[in-house]
Amino acid sequence: MTTAQQPAPAPRVWREPAGIAPRGTLVLLAGRGESAAIYQRFGTRLAADAYRVVAVPATTGHAEAAAADALATALADQETPRPLVLVGVDTGAPRALRLARRHAGAVDGVVLAGLPTRAPAEPAAGTEEEALAARTACPNHRLVLSREMALAGPADAERPPADTTPLGLPLLALHGGADRISPPAEALPRYRELGATSVVTVRDGRHDILNDVTHRSVAATLVLFLERLRLGAELPPLVEDATRADA
């Protein structure tokens, strides 16, 4: 049976706690070679804040169709909590952008994390430890990557987004300040070309910015974006630093 004939792995869903009204839905498109289980920590945390998370794995030959199917399922379900936000991680980011453009009237916002800036290349020489170090500084996430990447299969060959015209939707960009896989100097201009509402860099952050050592601060930044989005596409401010106010 060829790869294209094999059934695609099912998305993984983390739901809001029982008895708590859901506050929105995130359809997360995983990055190169990632299984949905890699986002267990992320999904659990966002679900605890009452945001439903649907993580779509990035299996070669299925990633594009699986992403489209997950979004179509969410859009078809009248019970899907709003706002509905696409979260594209690494090579999932170009897929999220394509889906957002295709369904601009139905998707409420987009989050991009670790947007790829270079075409796929042959793996660089080096140890597995060096490859993991480029992904994350978090020891727990390194263990998850070592296990789940082997189970997920080969990485997909997604390329950087060809269309960088403004997206026209609320867009949060999250990027590691020390990302060697997608250098900030290359990624940040692309986020701005896409019309990002907010571009956030994480000091010393590496490529897997949702799961790096700063995952708590990144999740808090994302939740604040979602809470503002619930108030409207213009993202009205929720919190302000009073120490900066004029005396």
Short mmCIF file of N, CA, C and O in Angstrom, two decimals, residues 71-118:
data_model
loop_
_atom_site.label_atom_id
_atom_site.label_comp_id
_atom_site.label_asym_id
_atom_site.label_seq_id
_atom_site.Cartn_x
_atom_site.Cartn_y
_atom_site.Cartn_z
N LEU A 71 -10.98 21.70 8.88
CA LEU A 71 -11.65 22.99 8.85
C LEU A 71 -13.08 22.85 8.36
O LEU A 71 -14.01 23.46 8.91
N ALA A 72 -13.29 22.04 7.32
CA ALA A 72 -14.64 21.85 6.79
C ALA A 72 -15.57 21.25 7.84
O ALA A 72 -16.73 21.65 7.96
N THR A 73 -15.05 20.32 8.63
CA THR A 73 -15.85 19.72 9.70
C THR A 73 -16.23 20.77 10.73
O THR A 73 -17.39 20.82 11.19
N ALA A 74 -15.29 21.61 11.10
CA ALA A 74 -15.57 22.65 12.08
C ALA A 74 -16.59 23.65 11.55
O ALA A 74 -17.50 24.09 12.27
N LEU A 75 -16.46 24.02 10.28
CA LEU A 75 -17.37 25.00 9.69
C LEU A 75 -18.78 24.43 9.53
O LEU A 75 -19.77 25.17 9.64
N ALA A 76 -18.87 23.13 9.28
CA ALA A 76 -20.18 22.51 9.06
C ALA A 76 -20.95 22.28 10.35
O ALA A 76 -22.17 22.13 10.33
N ASP A 77 -20.24 22.27 11.47
CA ASP A 77 -20.88 22.00 12.76
C ASP A 77 -21.37 23.31 13.38
O ASP A 77 -20.58 24.18 13.73
N GLN A 78 -22.66 23.43 13.51
CA GLN A 78 -23.25 24.65 14.08
C GLN A 78 -22.86 24.84 15.54
O GLN A 78 -23.00 25.94 16.08
N GLU A 79 -22.39 23.78 16.18
CA GLU A 79 -22.00 23.85 17.58
C GLU A 79 -20.53 24.23 17.78
O GLU A 79 -20.07 24.32 18.91
N THR A 80 -19.80 24.43 16.69
CA THR A 80 -18.39 24.82 16.82
C THR A 80 -18.29 26.16 17.52
O THR A 80 -18.84 27.16 17.04
N PRO A 81 -17.59 26.24 18.65
CA PRO A 81 -17.47 27.51 19.37
C PRO A 81 -16.70 28.55 18.55
O PRO A 81 -15.71 28.22 17.89
N ARG A 82 -17.15 29.77 18.59
CA ARG A 82 -16.49 30.88 17.91
C ARG A 82 -15.83 31.79 18.94
O ARG A 82 -16.27 31.87 20.07
N PRO A 83 -14.74 32.47 18.51
CA PRO A 83 -14.19 32.56 17.16
C PRO A 83 -13.47 31.27 16.73
O PRO A 83 -12.98 30.52 17.56
N LEU A 84 -13.41 31.08 15.41
CA LEU A 84 -12.71 29.94 14.82
C LEU A 84 -11.39 30.45 14.25
O LEU A 84 -11.37 31.31 13.37
N VAL A 85 -10.30 29.93 14.78
CA VAL A 85 -8.96 30.44 14.45
C VAL A 85 -8.09 29.31 13.91
O VAL A 85 -8.05 28.22 14.49
N LEU A 86 -7.40 29.56 12.81
CA LEU A 86 -6.42 28.62 12.27
C LEU A 86 -5.05 28.93 12.88
O LEU A 86 -4.63 30.09 12.91
N VAL A 87 -4.38 27.89 13.36
CA VAL A 87 -3.03 28.04 13.92
C VAL A 87 -2.09 27.21 13.06
O VAL A 87 -2.17 25.98 13.04
N GLY A 88 -1.20 27.88 12.33
CA GLY A 88 -0.26 27.18 11.46
C GLY A 88 1.13 27.20 12.06
O GLY A 88 1.68 28.26 12.34
N VAL A 89 1.70 26.02 12.27
CA VAL A 89 3.02 25.88 12.88
C VAL A 89 4.01 25.37 11.85
O VAL A 89 3.77 24.35 11.20
N ASP A 90 5.13 26.09 11.68
CA ASP A 90 6.17 25.65 10.76
C ASP A 90 5.56 25.42 9.38
O ASP A 90 4.92 26.32 8.83
N THR A 91 5.67 24.24 8.80
CA THR A 91 5.12 24.00 7.47
C THR A 91 3.59 23.98 7.47
O THR A 91 2.97 23.98 6.40
N GLY A 92 2.98 23.96 8.64
CA GLY A 92 1.53 24.12 8.72
C GLY A 92 1.09 25.55 8.47
O GLY A 92 -0.08 25.79 8.16
N ALA A 93 2.03 26.50 8.57
CA ALA A 93 1.69 27.91 8.37
C ALA A 93 1.25 28.21 6.94
O ALA A 93 0.23 28.88 6.74
N PRO A 94 1.98 27.76 5.91
CA PRO A 94 1.49 28.01 4.54
C PRO A 94 0.13 27.37 4.28
O PRO A 94 -0.70 27.95 3.58
N ARG A 95 -0.12 26.19 4.86
CA ARG A 95 -1.43 25.57 4.69
C ARG A 95 -2.52 26.40 5.37
O ARG A 95 -3.62 26.56 4.84
N ALA A 96 -2.21 26.92 6.55
CA ALA A 96 -3.18 27.77 7.25
C ALA A 96 -3.49 29.02 6.44
O ALA A 96 -4.65 29.45 6.36
N LEU A 97 -2.49 29.60 5.80
CA LEU A 97 -2.71 30.79 4.99
C LEU A 97 -3.59 30.49 3.78
O LEU A 97 -4.50 31.25 3.46
N ARG A 98 -3.33 29.36 3.12
CA ARG A 98 -4.15 29.00 1.96
C ARG A 98 -5.60 28.77 2.36
O ARG A 98 -6.53 29.23 1.68
N LEU A 99 -5.81 28.06 3.47
CA LEU A 99 -7.17 27.82 3.93
C LEU A 99 -7.86 29.11 4.35
O LEU A 99 -9.05 29.30 4.09
N ALA A 100 -7.12 29.99 5.01
CA ALA A 100 -7.70 31.25 5.45
C ALA A 100 -8.12 32.10 4.26
O ALA A 100 -9.18 32.75 4.30
N ARG A 101 -7.34 32.11 3.21
CA ARG A 101 -7.71 32.87 2.01
C ARG A 101 -8.92 32.24 1.33
O ARG A 101 -9.80 32.95 0.82
N ARG A 102 -8.98 30.92 1.34
CA ARG A 102 -10.08 30.22 0.69
C ARG A 102 -11.39 30.38 1.45
O ARG A 102 -12.47 30.35 0.87
N HIS A 103 -11.28 30.55 2.78
CA HIS A 103 -12.48 30.64 3.63
C HIS A 103 -12.46 31.94 4.43
O HIS A 103 -12.82 31.95 5.61
N ALA A 104 -12.08 33.02 3.77
CA ALA A 104 -11.90 34.29 4.48
C ALA A 104 -13.18 34.77 5.15
O ALA A 104 -13.12 35.46 6.18
N GLY A 105 -14.33 34.41 4.61
CA GLY A 105 -15.58 34.85 5.21
C GLY A 105 -16.04 33.99 6.36
O GLY A 105 -17.00 34.35 7.06
N ALA A 106 -15.35 32.87 6.59
CA ALA A 106 -15.78 31.94 7.64
C ALA A 106 -14.78 31.82 8.78
O ALA A 106 -15.15 31.49 9.90
N VAL A 107 -13.50 32.07 8.50
CA VAL A 107 -12.46 32.00 9.53
C VAL A 107 -12.35 33.36 10.20
O VAL A 107 -12.37 34.40 9.53
N ASP A 108 -12.22 33.36 11.53
CA ASP A 108 -12.21 34.62 12.28
C ASP A 108 -10.82 35.19 12.51
O ASP A 108 -10.66 36.39 12.75
N GLY A 109 -9.79 34.35 12.45
CA GLY A 109 -8.43 34.83 12.70
C GLY A 109 -7.41 33.75 12.40
O GLY A 109 -7.76 32.58 12.19
N VAL A 110 -6.15 34.14 12.39
CA VAL A 110 -5.05 33.23 12.08
C VAL A 110 -3.89 33.49 13.03
O VAL A 110 -3.61 34.65 13.38
N VAL A 111 -3.23 32.41 13.45
CA VAL A 111 -1.99 32.51 14.22
C VAL A 111 -0.92 31.74 13.46
O VAL A 111 -1.15 30.58 13.07
N LEU A 112 0.22 32.36 13.23
CA LEU A 112 1.34 31.71 12.56
C LEU A 112 2.50 31.62 13.54
O LEU A 112 2.83 32.60 14.22
N ALA A 113 3.13 30.45 13.61
CA ALA A 113 4.26 30.25 14.52
C ALA A 113 5.40 29.56 13.77
O ALA A 113 5.21 28.47 13.23
N GLY A 114 6.55 30.21 13.70
CA GLY A 114 7.69 29.61 13.01
C GLY A 114 7.48 29.47 11.52
O GLY A 114 7.81 28.43 10.93
N LEU A 115 6.96 30.51 10.88
CA LEU A 115 6.72 30.50 9.43
C LEU A 115 8.00 30.12 8.69
O LEU A 115 9.05 30.72 8.90
N PRO A 116 7.96 29.11 7.81
CA PRO A 116 9.16 28.74 7.06
C PRO A 116 9.54 29.82 6.04
O PRO A 116 8.66 30.43 5.43
N THR A 117 10.82 30.01 5.86
CA THR A 117 11.30 31.04 4.95
C THR A 117 12.16 30.48 3.83
O THR A 117 12.53 31.21 2.92
N ARG A 118 12.48 29.20 3.90
CA ARG A 118 13.36 28.60 2.90
C ARG A 118 12.75 27.30 2.39
O ARG A 118 12.05 26.60 3.11
#
